[in-house]
Tab-separated table of C-alpha atoms in Angstrom:
chain	number	residue	atom	x	y	z
A	1	MET	CA	-22.807	1.399	21.215
A	2	ASN	CA	-23.289	-2.255	20.293
A	3	TYR	CA	-23.800	-3.613	16.789
A	4	THR	CA	-27.323	-4.752	15.896
A	5	GLN	CA	-28.650	-6.489	12.769
A	6	GLU	CA	-30.365	-3.254	11.702
A	7	MET	CA	-26.870	-1.754	11.340
A	8	ASN	CA	-25.805	-4.279	8.699
A	9	LEU	CA	-23.925	-2.663	5.833
A	10	VAL	CA	-25.413	-3.149	2.355
A	11	SER	CA	-23.013	-3.090	-0.592
A	12	LYS	CA	-23.634	-3.983	-4.251
A	13	SER	CA	-19.928	-4.662	-4.835
A	14	GLY	CA	-19.796	-7.145	-1.961
A	15	TYR	CA	-17.485	-6.967	1.036
A	16	CYS	CA	-13.794	-7.157	1.767
A	17	MET	CA	-11.651	-7.153	4.893
A	18	PRO	CA	-9.287	-4.149	5.281
A	19	PHE	CA	-6.247	-6.325	4.603
A	20	GLU	CA	-5.440	-9.968	3.995
A	21	GLU	CA	-4.158	-11.900	6.972
A	22	LYS	CA	-1.734	-14.564	5.844
A	23	ASN	CA	-1.075	-17.504	8.139
A	24	GLY	CA	-2.184	-15.522	11.165
A	25	GLU	CA	0.788	-13.193	10.883
A	26	VAL	CA	-1.121	-9.972	11.596
A	27	LYS	CA	-1.664	-9.501	15.308
A	28	MET	CA	-3.943	-7.073	17.094
A	29	THR	CA	-1.582	-5.161	19.367
A	30	LEU	CA	-4.086	-2.949	21.170
A	31	GLY	CA	-7.825	-3.392	21.604
A	32	TYR	CA	-10.738	-1.002	21.951
A	33	GLY	CA	-11.704	0.660	25.239
A	34	LYS	CA	-9.707	0.954	28.466
A	35	GLN	CA	-6.129	-0.090	27.837
A	36	ILE	CA	-2.677	0.193	29.387
A	37	HIS	CA	-0.375	2.388	27.296
A	38	PRO	CA	2.506	0.174	26.060
A	39	VAL	CA	5.078	2.945	26.704
A	40	THR	CA	3.836	4.995	29.686
A	41	GLN	CA	1.986	2.083	31.362
A	42	GLU	CA	-0.843	4.506	32.155
A	43	GLU	CA	-4.494	3.578	31.714
A	44	PHE	CA	-6.303	5.347	28.886
A	45	PHE	CA	-9.316	4.899	26.616
A	46	HIS	CA	-8.393	3.593	23.183
A	47	HIS	CA	-10.880	4.734	20.542
A	48	GLY	CA	-9.889	2.146	17.954
A	49	VAL	CA	-7.903	-1.054	17.451
A	50	ASP	CA	-4.264	-1.428	16.398
A	51	PHE	CA	-2.797	-4.129	14.164
A	52	ALA	CA	0.875	-4.907	13.615
A	53	THR	CA	1.227	-4.321	9.888
A	54	HIS	CA	4.183	-3.296	7.792
A	55	ARG	CA	3.424	-1.667	4.475
A	56	TYR	CA	0.286	-3.670	3.865
A	57	ILE	CA	-2.080	-2.684	1.095
A	58	LEU	CA	-5.333	-1.526	2.655
A	59	THR	CA	-8.618	-1.931	0.841
A	60	ALA	CA	-12.087	-0.484	0.837
A	61	VAL	CA	-14.457	-2.838	2.645
A	62	ALA	CA	-17.596	-2.057	0.587
A	63	ASP	CA	-19.173	0.614	-1.628
A	64	GLY	CA	-18.093	3.974	-0.279
A	65	VAL	CA	-16.517	7.367	-0.822
A	66	VAL	CA	-13.311	8.862	0.606
A	67	SER	CA	-14.596	11.487	3.020
A	68	GLY	CA	-11.347	12.807	4.448
A	69	ILE	CA	-7.552	12.770	4.262
A	70	GLY	CA	-5.276	14.573	6.676
A	71	SER	CA	-2.460	14.398	9.175
A	72	SER	CA	-2.277	14.832	12.937
A	73	PRO	CA	0.417	14.511	15.619
A	74	THR	CA	-1.481	11.598	17.179
A	75	HIS	CA	-2.448	9.591	14.100
A	76	GLY	CA	0.003	10.711	11.446
A	77	LEU	CA	-1.369	10.412	7.911
A	78	PHE	CA	-4.991	9.236	8.022
A	79	GLN	CA	-7.787	8.483	5.586
A	80	MET	CA	-11.535	8.326	6.235
A	81	ILE	CA	-14.037	6.474	4.046
A	82	ARG	CA	-17.812	6.673	4.408
A	83	TYR	CA	-19.862	3.521	3.790
A	84	GLY	CA	-23.521	4.464	4.141
A	85	LYS	CA	-23.943	5.406	7.803
A	86	TYR	CA	-20.494	4.065	8.665
A	87	GLU	CA	-17.277	6.073	8.604
A	88	VAL	CA	-14.016	4.147	8.897
A	89	ALA	CA	-10.648	5.763	9.609
A	90	TYR	CA	-7.299	4.197	8.687
A	91	THR	CA	-4.425	5.965	10.458
A	92	HIS	CA	-0.603	5.810	10.689
A	93	LEU	CA	-0.410	5.421	6.902
A	94	THR	CA	2.611	5.737	4.656
A	95	HIS	CA	0.475	6.558	1.590
A	96	ALA	CA	-3.155	7.435	0.886
A	97	LEU	CA	-3.783	6.093	-2.630
A	98	ALA	CA	-7.444	7.105	-3.029
A	99	THR	CA	-7.953	10.874	-2.999
A	100	PHE	CA	-10.707	12.866	-1.317
A	101	GLY	CA	-14.085	12.330	-2.977
A	102	THR	CA	-13.047	9.109	-4.743
A	103	ARG	CA	-15.807	6.510	-4.964
A	104	VAL	CA	-14.549	3.054	-4.049
A	105	LYS	CA	-15.804	-0.516	-4.216
A	106	ALA	CA	-15.024	-3.538	-2.073
A	107	GLY	CA	-11.425	-4.531	-2.628
A	108	SER	CA	-10.280	-1.223	-4.133
A	109	MET	CA	-6.792	-0.385	-2.899
A	110	VAL	CA	-7.044	2.842	-0.941
A	111	ALA	CA	-3.912	3.167	1.201
A	112	ILE	CA	-0.672	1.614	2.431
A	113	SER	CA	-0.139	1.080	6.133
A	114	GLY	CA	2.910	1.963	8.166
A	115	ASP	CA	4.361	-0.358	10.813
A	116	LEU	CA	0.975	-0.368	12.533
A	117	LEU	CA	-2.595	0.234	11.450
A	118	HIS	CA	-5.035	2.010	13.758
A	119	ILE	CA	-8.706	1.662	12.757
A	120	GLU	CA	-11.602	3.688	14.158
A	121	VAL	CA	-15.272	3.229	13.220
A	122	LYS	CA	-18.357	5.408	13.701
A	123	HIS	CA	-21.969	4.580	12.886
A	124	ASP	CA	-24.231	7.557	12.284
A	125	GLY	CA	-21.695	9.689	14.165
A	126	THR	CA	-21.441	7.376	17.192
A	127	GLU	CA	-18.222	5.528	17.912
A	128	ILE	CA	-18.351	1.721	17.958
A	129	ASN	CA	-15.834	-1.029	18.615
A	130	PRO	CA	-14.113	-1.673	15.255
A	131	MET	CA	-13.969	-5.397	16.023
A	132	GLU	CA	-17.775	-5.545	15.906
A	133	PHE	CA	-17.685	-3.847	12.507
A	134	LEU	CA	-15.031	-6.272	11.223
A	135	ALA	CA	-17.012	-9.229	12.586
A	136	MET	CA	-20.032	-7.997	10.599
A	137	LEU	CA	-17.956	-7.828	7.420
A	138	TYR	CA	-16.598	-11.316	7.948
A	139	SER	CA	-20.090	-12.661	8.591
A	140	ASN	CA	-21.333	-11.084	5.356
A	141	LEU	CA	-18.439	-12.659	3.456
A	142	LEU	CA	-19.267	-16.106	4.871
A	143	THR	CA	-22.937	-15.651	3.990
A	144	LEU	CA	-22.071	-14.835	0.382
A	145	ARG	CA	-19.877	-17.917	0.124
A	146	GLN	CA	-22.629	-20.131	1.555
A	147	GLN	CA	-24.990	-18.739	-1.083
A	148	GLY	CA	-22.579	-19.845	-3.792
A	149	HIS	CA	-21.022	-16.464	-4.484
A	150	PRO	CA	-17.242	-16.158	-4.556
A	151	SER	CA	-15.587	-13.860	-2.056
A	152	MET	CA	-16.490	-10.430	-3.304
A	153	PRO	CA	-13.863	-9.717	-4.363
A	154	ASP	CA	-11.662	-12.822	-4.109
A	155	LEU	CA	-8.397	-10.964	-4.502
A	156	ALA	CA	-4.739	-11.763	-4.178
A	157	PHE	CA	-3.060	-9.028	-2.185
A	158	LEU	CA	0.363	-7.547	-2.747
A	159	GLU	CA	2.699	-6.880	0.127
A	160	MET	CA	4.599	-3.689	-0.564
A	161	ASP	CA	7.976	-5.024	0.559
A	162	ILE	CA	8.973	-6.165	-2.937
A	163	PRO	CA	12.539	-7.487	-2.633
A	164	THR	CA	15.114	-5.783	-4.855
A	165	ASP	CA	18.876	-5.798	-5.315
A	166	TYR	CA	19.020	-2.484	-3.457
A	167	ASP	CA	17.337	-3.351	-0.144
A	168	ASP	CA	20.540	-2.793	1.872
A	169	ASP	CA	20.776	0.763	0.490
A	170	ARG	CA	17.064	1.539	0.746
A	171	GLU	CA	17.286	4.479	3.150
A	172	GLU	CA	20.081	6.150	1.196
A	173	ILE	CA	18.233	5.676	-2.108
A	174	GLU	CA	15.014	7.118	-0.666
A	175	GLU	CA	16.914	10.209	0.516
A	176	LEU	CA	18.406	10.644	-2.971
A	177	MET	CA	14.968	10.229	-4.552
A	178	LEU	CA	13.471	12.922	-2.355
A	179	ARG	CA	16.111	15.318	-3.653
A	180	PHE	CA	16.659	14.304	-7.278
A	181	TYR	CA	13.723	12.176	-8.511
A	182	PRO	CA	11.563	15.070	-9.797
A	183	GLU	CA	14.565	16.373	-11.747
A	184	TYR	CA	15.226	12.869	-13.107
A	185	LEU	CA	11.640	12.544	-14.363
A	186	LEU	CA	11.773	16.022	-15.903
A	187	GLU	CA	14.955	15.237	-17.848
A	188	VAL	CA	13.560	11.894	-19.017
A	189	GLY	CA	10.401	13.671	-20.150
A	190	ASN	CA	12.112	16.486	-22.079
A	191	GLY	CA	14.721	14.188	-23.615
A	192	SER	CA	17.784	15.709	-21.973
A	193	TYR	CA	18.457	12.342	-20.324
A	194	HIS	CA	17.926	9.178	-22.344
A	195	VAL	CA	17.209	5.876	-20.657
A	196	PRO	CA	19.819	3.365	-21.910
A	197	GLU	CA	18.598	1.202	-24.771
A	198	HIS	CA	19.231	-2.030	-22.885
A	199	THR	CA	16.999	-0.795	-20.033
A	200	GLU	CA	14.190	0.106	-22.428
A	201	GLN	CA	14.479	-3.262	-24.153
A	202	SER	CA	14.451	-5.126	-20.839
A	203	LEU	CA	11.269	-3.329	-19.791
A	204	ARG	CA	9.615	-4.130	-23.137
A	205	ASN	CA	10.520	-7.798	-22.737
A	206	ILE	CA	9.201	-7.934	-19.174
A	207	PHE	CA	5.841	-6.380	-20.033
A	208	SER	CA	5.456	-8.463	-23.196
A	209	LEU	CA	6.122	-11.669	-21.271
A	210	SER	CA	3.763	-10.570	-18.495
A	211	ALA	CA	0.971	-9.977	-21.002
A	212	VAL	CA	1.493	-13.409	-22.579
A	213	LYS	CA	1.381	-15.104	-19.170
A	214	ASN	CA	-1.747	-13.166	-18.134
A	215	TYR	CA	-0.115	-11.416	-15.180
A	216	PHE	CA	-2.206	-8.324	-15.868
A	217	TYR	CA	-5.874	-8.044	-14.804
A	218	GLU	CA	-5.468	-10.945	-12.400
A	219	MET	CA	-7.548	-8.930	-9.961
A	220	MET	CA	-10.117	-6.161	-10.265
A	221	PRO	CA	-8.406	-3.048	-11.708
A	222	SER	CA	-8.641	0.153	-9.695
A	223	LEU	CA	-7.252	3.676	-9.856
A	224	ALA	CA	-4.398	2.621	-7.595
A	225	ASN	CA	-3.776	-0.617	-9.532
A	226	PRO	CA	-4.911	0.006	-13.127
A	227	LEU	CA	-3.253	-3.138	-14.485
A	228	GLY	CA	-4.916	-5.340	-11.890
A	229	ILE	CA	-1.679	-7.074	-10.959
A	230	GLY	CA	-1.826	-9.659	-8.195
A	231	GLU	CA	0.523	-11.814	-6.172
A	232	ARG	CA	1.688	-13.906	-9.148
A	233	SER	CA	3.305	-10.822	-10.643
A	234	MET	CA	5.567	-10.170	-7.635
A	235	PRO	CA	8.723	-11.472	-9.412
A	236	ILE	CA	7.917	-9.223	-12.373
A	237	ALA	CA	7.418	-6.236	-10.080
A	238	ALA	CA	10.793	-6.928	-8.458
A	239	ARG	CA	12.553	-7.006	-11.856
A	240	VAL	CA	10.930	-3.739	-12.898
A	241	GLN	CA	11.912	-2.134	-9.587
A	242	ASN	CA	15.518	-3.246	-10.090
A	243	LEU	CA	15.627	-1.718	-13.566
A	244	LEU	CA	14.046	1.587	-12.540
A	245	ILE	CA	16.186	2.035	-9.426
A	246	GLY	CA	19.277	1.093	-11.396
A	247	ASP	CA	18.500	3.677	-14.059
A	248	PHE	CA	17.943	6.377	-11.438
A	249	LEU	CA	21.358	5.578	-9.945
A	250	ASN	CA	22.812	5.634	-13.451
A	251	TYR	CA	21.355	9.127	-13.916
A	252	LEU	CA	22.870	10.348	-10.645
A	253	ALA	CA	26.292	9.057	-11.654
A	254	LEU	CA	26.227	10.618	-15.126
A	255	ARG	CA	24.555	13.931	-14.285
A	256	HIS	CA	25.690	14.645	-10.731
A	257	GLN	CA	28.643	12.321	-10.065
A	258	LEU	CA	26.746	10.958	-7.063
A	259	PHE	CA	27.117	7.339	-5.976
A	260	LEU	CA	25.879	5.070	-3.220
A	261	SER	CA	28.263	5.087	-0.283
A	262	THR	CA	28.525	1.279	-0.501
A	263	LEU	CA	29.952	1.307	-4.050
A	264	SER	CA	33.600	0.482	-4.551
A	265	GLU	CA	35.830	2.900	-6.440
A	266	ASN	CA	35.891	0.510	-9.387
A	267	ASP	CA	32.071	0.410	-9.519
A	268	LYS	CA	31.944	4.207	-9.343
A	269	LYS	CA	34.231	4.478	-12.377
A	270	LYS	CA	32.028	2.036	-14.311
A	271	ARG	CA	28.853	3.973	-13.519
A	272	SER	CA	30.345	7.381	-14.342
A	273	THR	CA	31.333	6.192	-17.842
A	274	LYS	CA	28.367	3.909	-18.556
A	275	PRO	CA	26.355	5.118	-21.596
């Protein structure tokens, strides 16, 4: 099925590409149609297109509604959004931020990709080449700009790989969070574990400074990003991440005598006695 002008998508909130491509760094790794499998070298029909992404924020491309979320052996975690007669599937996700039934607008953050993003598109139930759909979106964006409208929305995107002081221990920390993070939140909530005063004060200072410098509401707020933070706030996000991860590790040391395997014995003693 080929795209025709009658299939043009109409959206009051404007249009947005699924992700922002910076300096040409995102490459299409597999096209639509007959392809050679990169592992088996066998010919097969590819029903979508693949992009090399790593934890990119994915956005709604127009006015729509989340029509499906699920998981499959082939596509992993996937999310489907209906835009009029179009239905677009994002697959191989790490997170689906917009839940089933959520109404979205162009630029709303809806998901986070994994190491690759597989996109499939149907129009009125018939599969089409996603590149034709993306070309239509891009054309609509150019038309709006030529008419004097800004990109709708003209957003700064966040990459999810926010650098922290704990990047070398990321896998170990994630394993500890899977096991202990709910308990940590529960104890913080009921007051049985108190966040150190210096941590609370640091967070207050960071958010106060961010408000003064207008880091909040830099972009259109959404359910997934209620403060509307954009790329300028990346250093702030990194500082907050450092504080929150550090406090979680502090909790593990005090409550469970658990430490990162990379800590020296001297550092372990400091953490186990730190108020």
